[in-house]
Amino acid sequence: MSFFITNDNVKINFHDYGDKNNQALILIGGYSSSEVTWICQIDDFVAAGYRVITYDHRSHGDSQKVDFGMTLHRIATDLYELIEYLQLSDVVLIGHSMGAATIMAYEELFTDRNLSAVITEDQAPTFLKSKDWLDGKAGRTLETLGTFIDDFPKTRLTQKPLSDDIKRELGKGMKPFDFKRYRSLLQNVILQDWRAELTQEAIPHLFFAGSQSPIFPSSHAQAARDLQPNPDSEVQIFEGCGHILHLEDSKKFNQSVLHFLEKIK
């Protein structure tokens, strides 16, 4: 276990795997999760010749618990400072849920010039219902967002069963998360809209979605892809999966990531 200190004095936990001379993949978790959720990816990505970095957002996992800086843009700044601390360039960012939103906030603040590609997992660019998004047939109104936040800790995020080994590792590694204390973070995340930012993203982007996600309709992935100008960007839908594709179908997830990265080299 390693730590670095952010410019507002928060201790951030991270792990660094593989050859330090190889291209870096940073795996970015979702709201309430910890770096242990990437247990099925680390060995495969290292074996494929990548340097793999996992970390915990502030107030998540083994990172320091604080009551300040709990906004998406501050969390994106923490990611920027991790990249600077490790002196990385030509980075691939892989983000699940809020981790994907963190990538969009990172690009808004710092652009994508230090990145070679991004991969986002089951995260639409907007939560809000509007006539100009998916024909107004998806998303949530401002009036219903409070209910979504209240119900989130009880929401079953996976549809495919996880193996006993994965459950055991998650049980050992996951740390308690205070949903009430950090409710404002989720509220901040779901009020964002990254559609305009996607039109400015120049690098290849792989959009993943689960066909049975309880959070978003899978059609969000193609709609987001249509906003993004890079010709090498792609969409992949995981049939039968819910919201956590990298655990529900880890073999397919890993193969898809590696195939995409090989294709865009």
PDB file of C-alpha atoms in Angstrom, residues 31 70-72 98 127-128 142 145-150 152 179-180 182-193:
ATOM      1  CA  TYR A  31     -19.080   6.004  -6.040  1.00  0.00           C
ATOM      2  CA  MET A  70     -16.278  16.059  -2.018  1.00  0.00           C
ATOM      3  CA  THR A  71     -17.098  17.179  -5.539  1.00  0.00           C
ATOM      4  CA  LEU A  72     -16.462  15.539  -8.873  1.00  0.00           C
ATOM      5  CA  MET A  98     -18.496   7.768 -11.184  1.00  0.00           C
ATOM      6  CA  PHE A 127     -28.646  11.592 -15.701  1.00  0.00           C
ATOM      7  CA  LEU A 128     -31.280  14.169 -16.503  1.00  0.00           C
ATOM      8  CA  LEU A 142     -34.886  16.901 -10.891  1.00  0.00           C
ATOM      9  CA  LEU A 145     -33.175  12.593  -8.241  1.00  0.00           C
ATOM     10  CA  GLY A 146     -33.527  12.719  -4.458  1.00  0.00           C
ATOM     11  CA  THR A 147     -35.317   9.382  -4.487  1.00  0.00           C
ATOM     12  CA  PHE A 148     -32.584   7.897  -6.674  1.00  0.00           C
ATOM     13  CA  ILE A 149     -29.912   9.035  -4.218  1.00  0.00           C
ATOM     14  CA  ASP A 150     -31.850   7.644  -1.254  1.00  0.00           C
ATOM     15  CA  PHE A 152     -28.864   3.903  -4.364  1.00  0.00           C
ATOM     16  CA  PHE A 179     -23.559   6.953   2.269  1.00  0.00           C
ATOM     17  CA  LYS A 180     -25.225   9.519   4.521  1.00  0.00           C
ATOM     18  CA  TYR A 182     -21.077  11.569   1.511  1.00  0.00           C
ATOM     19  CA  ARG A 183     -24.530  11.908  -0.006  1.00  0.00           C
ATOM     20  CA  SER A 184     -23.597  15.312  -1.434  1.00  0.00           C
ATOM     21  CA  LEU A 185     -20.939  13.729  -3.665  1.00  0.00           C
ATOM     22  CA  LEU A 186     -23.474  11.562  -5.476  1.00  0.00           C
ATOM     23  CA  GLN A 187     -25.751  14.564  -5.771  1.00  0.00           C
ATOM     24  CA  ASN A 188     -22.922  16.544  -7.335  1.00  0.00           C
ATOM     25  CA  VAL A 189     -22.147  13.758  -9.813  1.00  0.00           C
ATOM     26  CA  ILE A 190     -25.687  13.283 -11.079  1.00  0.00           C
ATOM     27  CA  LEU A 191     -26.215  16.982 -11.746  1.00  0.00           C
ATOM     28  CA  GLN A 192     -23.384  17.050 -14.313  1.00  0.00           C
ATOM     29  CA  ASP A 193     -23.830  16.971 -18.087  1.00  0.00           C
TER      30      ASP A 193
END
